[in-house]
Short mmCIF file of C-alpha atoms and ligand atoms in Angstrom, two decimals:
data_model
loop_
_atom_site.label_atom_id
_atom_site.label_comp_id
_atom_site.label_asym_id
_atom_site.label_seq_id
_atom_site.Cartn_x
_atom_site.Cartn_y
_atom_site.Cartn_z
CA MET A 1 140.81 93.48 65.42
CA ASP A 2 138.94 93.50 62.10
CA VAL A 3 135.20 92.90 62.34
CA TYR A 4 133.15 91.36 59.55
CA GLY A 5 129.56 90.22 59.72
CA LEU A 6 126.25 89.18 58.29
CA ILE A 7 123.14 91.33 58.04
CA GLY A 8 119.89 89.38 57.72
CA ASN A 9 116.69 88.50 59.47
CA PRO A 10 116.72 85.82 60.73
CA VAL A 11 120.44 85.03 61.03
CA LYS A 12 120.49 82.94 64.19
CA HIS A 13 121.22 79.64 62.43
CA SER A 14 123.60 81.02 59.79
CA LEU A 15 126.58 78.86 58.83
CA SER A 16 128.64 81.86 57.73
CA PRO A 17 130.20 82.73 61.14
CA PRO A 18 131.90 79.34 61.67
CA MET A 19 132.98 79.22 58.01
CA HIS A 20 134.65 82.65 58.08
CA GLU A 21 136.09 82.34 61.57
CA ALA A 22 137.71 79.02 60.67
CA ALA A 23 139.44 80.84 57.81
CA TYR A 24 140.67 83.67 60.08
CA ASP A 25 142.01 81.14 62.58
CA GLU A 26 143.72 79.10 59.86
CA LEU A 27 145.50 82.16 58.46
CA GLY A 28 146.18 83.74 61.88
CA LEU A 29 144.10 86.85 61.10
CA ASP A 30 143.03 89.05 63.99
CA ALA A 31 139.39 89.13 62.87
CA ARG A 32 135.91 88.08 63.97
CA TYR A 33 132.61 87.55 62.11
CA VAL A 34 129.38 88.50 63.86
CA THR A 35 125.69 88.52 62.96
CA PHE A 36 123.36 91.54 62.90
CA GLU A 37 119.58 91.21 62.77
CA PRO A 38 117.98 94.57 61.93
CA GLN A 39 114.24 94.98 61.40
CA PRO A 40 113.12 94.23 57.83
CA ASP A 41 112.93 97.94 56.87
CA GLU A 42 116.34 98.80 58.35
CA GLY A 43 118.75 97.32 55.80
CA VAL A 44 120.18 100.60 54.53
CA GLN A 45 120.49 101.98 58.06
CA ALA A 46 122.30 98.80 59.13
CA ILE A 47 124.91 99.23 56.36
CA GLU A 48 125.45 102.87 57.32
CA SER A 49 125.74 102.03 61.02
CA ALA A 50 128.18 99.19 60.38
CA ALA A 51 130.37 101.55 58.30
CA THR A 52 130.28 104.17 61.08
CA LEU A 53 131.33 101.56 63.63
CA GLY A 54 134.33 100.50 61.56
CA VAL A 55 133.04 97.08 60.48
CA ARG A 56 135.18 96.21 57.44
CA GLY A 57 132.71 94.12 55.48
CA VAL A 58 129.34 92.44 55.66
CA ASN A 59 127.47 89.71 53.91
CA VAL A 60 123.82 90.45 53.27
CA THR A 61 121.03 87.91 53.21
CA VAL A 62 117.23 87.70 53.15
CA PRO A 63 115.38 90.11 53.22
CA PHE A 64 117.97 92.85 52.56
CA LYS A 65 119.79 91.84 49.35
CA GLN A 66 117.81 94.23 47.14
CA ASP A 67 117.31 97.07 49.65
CA VAL A 68 121.00 97.58 50.34
CA LEU A 69 121.63 98.52 46.69
CA ALA A 70 120.59 102.02 47.83
CA ALA A 71 123.46 102.15 50.33
CA VAL A 72 126.34 100.96 48.14
CA GLU A 73 128.11 101.45 44.82
CA PRO A 74 127.19 98.14 43.15
CA THR A 75 129.56 96.33 40.82
CA ALA A 76 128.26 95.81 37.28
CA VAL A 77 127.45 92.18 38.17
CA ALA A 78 125.47 93.14 41.28
CA ARG A 79 123.64 95.91 39.42
CA ARG A 80 122.31 93.71 36.64
CA ILE A 81 121.41 90.88 39.02
CA GLY A 82 119.70 93.50 41.17
CA ALA A 83 121.00 92.12 44.47
CA VAL A 84 124.01 92.57 46.74
CA ASN A 85 125.22 89.87 49.16
CA THR A 86 128.71 91.17 50.01
CA VAL A 87 129.65 94.71 50.96
CA ASP A 88 133.16 96.10 51.27
CA LEU A 89 132.80 98.82 53.90
CA SER A 90 136.44 99.89 53.75
CA SER A 91 135.75 101.94 50.60
CA ASP A 92 133.72 105.14 50.45
CA PRO A 93 131.04 104.68 49.22
CA PRO A 94 130.83 101.02 50.26
CA GLN A 95 131.17 98.64 47.31
CA GLY A 96 128.40 96.08 46.79
CA HIS A 97 129.21 92.72 45.20
CA ASN A 98 127.12 89.71 44.29
CA THR A 99 129.12 86.58 45.08
CA ASP A 100 126.17 84.20 44.63
CA ALA A 101 126.81 84.22 40.86
CA PRO A 102 130.53 83.30 40.96
CA GLY A 103 129.74 81.03 43.94
CA LEU A 104 127.34 79.00 41.82
CA ARG A 105 129.74 78.88 38.88
CA ARG A 106 132.68 77.76 41.02
CA ALA A 107 130.56 75.11 42.80
CA LEU A 108 129.67 73.56 39.43
CA GLU A 109 133.24 73.82 38.13
CA HIS A 110 134.55 72.17 41.33
CA HIS A 111 132.49 69.11 40.36
CA GLY A 112 133.84 69.09 36.82
CA VAL A 113 130.59 70.30 35.28
CA ALA A 114 131.11 71.77 31.79
CA LEU A 115 129.23 75.06 31.54
CA THR A 116 128.28 74.67 27.90
CA GLY A 117 125.01 73.89 26.16
CA ARG A 118 121.60 74.35 27.77
CA ALA A 119 120.71 75.15 31.38
CA VAL A 120 117.42 75.20 33.24
CA VAL A 121 117.07 77.53 36.23
CA VAL A 122 114.00 76.92 38.38
CA GLY A 123 113.17 80.10 40.27
CA ALA A 124 113.43 83.79 39.41
CA GLY A 125 114.08 85.40 42.82
CA GLY A 126 117.50 86.55 44.00
CA ALA A 127 119.23 83.18 43.62
CA GLY A 128 117.49 82.55 40.29
CA ARG A 129 118.72 85.87 38.90
CA ALA A 130 122.28 85.15 40.06
CA ALA A 131 122.14 81.65 38.52
CA ALA A 132 120.69 82.78 35.18
CA PHE A 133 123.31 85.51 34.74
CA ALA A 134 126.16 83.27 35.91
CA LEU A 135 125.28 80.55 33.38
CA ALA A 136 124.52 82.95 30.52
CA ASP A 137 127.89 84.60 31.19
CA GLU A 138 129.45 81.23 30.38
CA GLY A 139 127.61 81.33 27.04
CA MET A 140 124.87 78.88 28.04
CA THR A 141 121.33 79.02 26.69
CA VAL A 142 119.14 79.29 29.77
CA ASP A 143 115.48 78.36 30.30
CA VAL A 144 114.15 80.08 33.43
CA ALA A 145 111.07 78.31 34.83
CA ASN A 146 109.17 79.97 37.65
CA ARG A 147 105.86 79.62 39.47
CA THR A 148 105.07 83.25 38.60
CA VAL A 149 105.73 83.16 34.86
CA GLU A 150 105.98 86.96 34.52
CA ARG A 151 109.06 86.96 36.78
CA ALA A 152 110.68 84.27 34.62
CA THR A 153 109.94 86.21 31.45
CA SER A 154 111.23 89.45 32.94
CA LEU A 155 114.48 87.81 34.12
CA ALA A 156 114.96 86.17 30.72
CA LYS A 157 114.52 89.55 29.03
CA ASP A 158 117.08 91.16 31.38
CA VAL A 159 119.59 88.41 30.59
CA THR A 160 119.06 88.50 26.84
CA GLU A 161 119.22 92.31 26.68
CA SER A 162 122.43 92.44 28.75
CA ASP A 163 125.91 92.11 27.26
CA THR A 164 126.17 88.45 28.31
CA PRO A 165 127.20 85.99 25.56
CA GLY A 166 124.34 83.63 26.46
CA SER A 167 120.59 84.07 26.21
CA ALA A 168 117.50 83.16 28.21
CA THR A 169 113.83 82.30 27.76
CA GLY A 170 111.11 82.44 30.40
CA ALA A 171 108.78 79.51 31.02
CA SER A 172 106.26 78.12 33.48
CA LEU A 173 106.90 75.19 35.82
CA ASP A 174 104.58 73.11 33.57
CA SER A 175 107.20 73.16 30.83
CA LEU A 176 109.96 71.70 33.00
CA SER A 177 109.79 68.19 31.53
CA THR A 178 110.05 69.57 28.01
CA VAL A 179 112.94 71.97 28.62
CA LEU A 180 114.86 69.45 30.72
CA ALA A 181 114.86 66.81 27.98
CA ASP A 182 117.92 68.29 26.28
CA ALA A 183 119.37 70.23 29.21
CA ASP A 184 122.94 69.83 30.49
CA VAL A 185 122.64 71.72 33.79
CA LEU A 186 119.71 72.21 36.19
CA VAL A 187 119.70 74.65 39.11
CA ASN A 188 116.99 74.76 41.75
CA ALA A 189 116.85 78.37 42.92
CA THR A 190 113.44 78.16 44.58
CA THR A 191 112.76 77.66 48.27
CA VAL A 192 111.00 74.37 47.48
CA GLY A 193 112.72 71.58 49.40
CA MET A 194 113.87 73.82 52.24
CA ASP A 195 113.02 72.10 55.52
CA GLU A 196 110.62 69.81 53.65
CA ASP A 197 110.81 66.63 51.56
CA ARG A 198 109.57 68.13 48.28
CA SER A 199 111.11 68.76 44.88
CA PRO A 200 110.17 71.48 42.39
CA VAL A 201 111.04 69.14 39.48
CA PRO A 202 109.23 65.92 38.42
CA ALA A 203 111.60 63.00 39.09
CA ASN A 204 110.92 61.47 35.68
CA ALA A 205 112.23 64.63 33.95
CA LEU A 206 115.74 64.02 35.35
CA HIS A 207 118.28 62.02 33.36
CA ASP A 208 121.91 60.97 33.26
CA GLY A 209 124.09 63.48 31.50
CA LEU A 210 122.45 66.21 33.57
CA ALA A 211 124.29 68.08 36.35
CA VAL A 212 121.96 69.24 39.13
CA LEU A 213 122.79 71.94 41.67
CA ASP A 214 120.28 72.58 44.44
CA ALA A 215 120.79 76.01 46.05
CA VAL A 216 118.77 74.76 49.02
CA TYR A 217 121.15 73.46 51.71
CA SER A 218 118.79 72.69 54.57
CA PRO A 219 118.57 69.75 54.35
CA VAL A 220 121.78 69.13 52.42
CA SER A 221 120.41 65.99 50.78
CA THR A 222 117.22 67.35 49.24
CA ARG A 223 114.53 65.32 47.51
CA LEU A 224 115.67 66.84 44.19
CA LEU A 225 119.28 65.72 44.70
CA ARG A 226 118.19 62.22 45.72
CA ASP A 227 115.95 61.97 42.63
CA ALA A 228 118.79 63.29 40.46
CA ASP A 229 121.21 60.75 41.91
CA SER A 230 118.74 57.92 41.18
CA ALA A 231 118.46 59.15 37.60
CA GLY A 232 122.26 58.95 37.18
CA ALA A 233 122.79 62.72 37.16
CA THR A 234 125.79 64.51 38.70
CA THR A 235 124.71 66.25 41.92
CA VAL A 236 126.06 69.36 43.65
CA ASP A 237 124.59 70.30 47.02
CA GLY A 238 123.85 73.86 48.17
CA LEU A 239 126.71 73.91 50.67
CA TRP A 240 129.14 74.07 47.74
CA MET A 241 127.50 77.28 46.51
CA LEU A 242 127.46 78.64 50.06
CA LEU A 243 131.14 77.78 50.40
CA TYR A 244 132.21 79.49 47.21
CA GLN A 245 130.14 82.65 47.75
CA GLY A 246 131.90 82.86 51.14
CA VAL A 247 135.30 82.22 49.57
CA GLU A 248 134.72 85.08 47.11
CA ALA A 249 133.64 87.42 49.94
CA PHE A 250 136.66 86.44 52.07
CA GLU A 251 139.01 87.17 49.18
CA PHE A 252 137.40 90.58 48.39
CA TRP A 253 137.73 91.63 52.03
CA THR A 254 141.16 90.31 52.96
CA GLY A 255 142.98 90.22 49.62
CA GLN A 256 144.25 86.75 50.59
CA ASP A 257 143.56 83.33 49.08
CA ALA A 258 140.81 81.65 51.10
CA PRO A 259 141.66 78.36 52.85
CA LEU A 260 139.09 76.33 50.95
CA GLU A 261 139.43 73.00 52.74
CA THR A 262 139.24 74.64 56.17
CA MET A 263 136.12 76.60 55.26
CA ASN A 264 134.48 73.55 53.69
CA SER A 265 135.20 71.38 56.75
CA ALA A 266 133.86 74.07 59.10
CA LEU A 267 130.61 74.23 57.10
CA ARG A 268 130.10 70.49 56.80
CA ALA A 269 130.90 69.88 60.47
CA ARG A 270 127.82 71.88 61.39
CA VAL A 271 125.15 70.25 59.30
CA ASP A 272 123.10 67.16 59.77
CA PHE A 273 123.46 64.85 56.76
CA SER A 274 120.85 62.36 57.96
P1 NAP B 301 113.49 84.51 46.80
O1 NAP B 301 114.13 85.70 46.16
O2 NAP B 301 112.47 84.70 47.85
O3 NAP B 301 112.86 83.62 45.61
C1 NAP B 301 112.09 82.48 45.93
C2 NAP B 301 111.81 81.70 44.66
O4 NAP B 301 111.15 80.49 45.05
C3 NAP B 301 110.89 82.41 43.68
O5 NAP B 301 111.27 82.05 42.37
C4 NAP B 301 109.54 81.80 44.03
O6 NAP B 301 108.59 81.82 42.97
C5 NAP B 301 109.92 80.38 44.32
N1 NAP B 301 108.95 79.67 45.15
C6 NAP B 301 108.62 79.92 46.44
N2 NAP B 301 107.67 79.04 46.87
C7 NAP B 301 107.39 78.24 45.81
C8 NAP B 301 106.50 77.15 45.61
N3 NAP B 301 105.71 76.70 46.60
N4 NAP B 301 106.49 76.55 44.41
C9 NAP B 301 107.30 76.96 43.41
N5 NAP B 301 108.15 78.00 43.52
C10 NAP B 301 108.21 78.63 44.71
O7 NAP B 301 114.60 83.56 47.46
P2 NAP B 301 116.15 83.44 47.05
O8 NAP B 301 116.94 84.41 47.85
O9 NAP B 301 116.25 83.48 45.56
O10 NAP B 301 116.49 81.98 47.61
C11 NAP B 301 115.99 80.83 46.97
C12 NAP B 301 116.66 79.59 47.59
O11 NAP B 301 118.05 79.63 47.29
C13 NAP B 301 116.56 79.52 49.11
O12 NAP B 301 116.36 78.19 49.49
C14 NAP B 301 117.91 80.02 49.58
O13 NAP B 301 118.29 79.48 50.85
C15 NAP B 301 118.80 79.45 48.49
N6 NAP B 301 120.07 80.17 48.35
C16 NAP B 301 121.19 79.44 48.54
C17 NAP B 301 122.41 80.03 48.39
C18 NAP B 301 123.64 79.20 48.58
O14 NAP B 301 124.73 79.76 48.72
N7 NAP B 301 123.52 77.88 48.58
C19 NAP B 301 122.52 81.39 48.05
C20 NAP B 301 121.34 82.12 47.86
C21 NAP B 301 120.11 81.49 48.02
P3 NAP B 301 107.61 83.09 42.75
O15 NAP B 301 108.42 84.09 41.98
O16 NAP B 301 106.47 82.52 42.00
O17 NAP B 301 107.24 83.59 44.13
#
């Protein structure tokens, strides 16, 4: 049997096990997906131990996405984002991917969102970095707005100095209304809205013609997405990004096309949409 898993802390409520196991069952693969919860300073050790035990691949989540860079050979995408969320342990050294970036891009494309023009990314942590690079790679001009402005400026500099066709500028949250006025795509990559009824973006800054993806998926229907819907914007919930980052990981590990509908149903069956 092939074993895959998730390394994070906490991981108890993760939606990844049912999503991946539904795919194995659908394709008749002799595989299981389990969770590992090492102490916060044990990320590298956890990767090494999993490799020793013959685990074929792991996803990596908070707080280990940056730390595990030291235990893997990162792809170019993972290196410039500075975070790894998928590790292929069947190669030596293990290969570290970042599937949050293609996951975000594919979630937007699934909803027919054209990745051209201007984008606003709110947040400059791991998800914000993945979003900014993913959108700049499509040639978009990206405004990164973050509570800590220095992080936004630093991310924007990394994007602009990379070989991506797009470019980025750092800004404070105060400038959101201004930068959103002529934006085509908005991504919330902060934790604001997670398990709370708050939005990081003023409702009156949202408009039709905008596509809004909220990386937060708990709750699925966030305040931001409800505000965006009321403003006539296209909305994409965080489960779509979660789905597609999982699809990418599944395909790296197994070399097979992921059963998208099965994985999507397994995810959505386990969340409360109320
Ligand atoms: P992170 O690295 O810890 O970054 C957190 C971000 O949130 C930072 O930009 C931080 O700003 C900002 N923030 C935190 N509290 C804030 C507040 N009160 N007001 C304004 N900004 C605030 O976290 P992450 O890994 O990027 O994750 C961010 C979100 O994306 C989480 O909700 C996570 O679940 C979600 N996510 C979803 C997916 C998916 O597949 N759907 C994938 C990855 C992440 P400062 O820099 O000022 O601290």
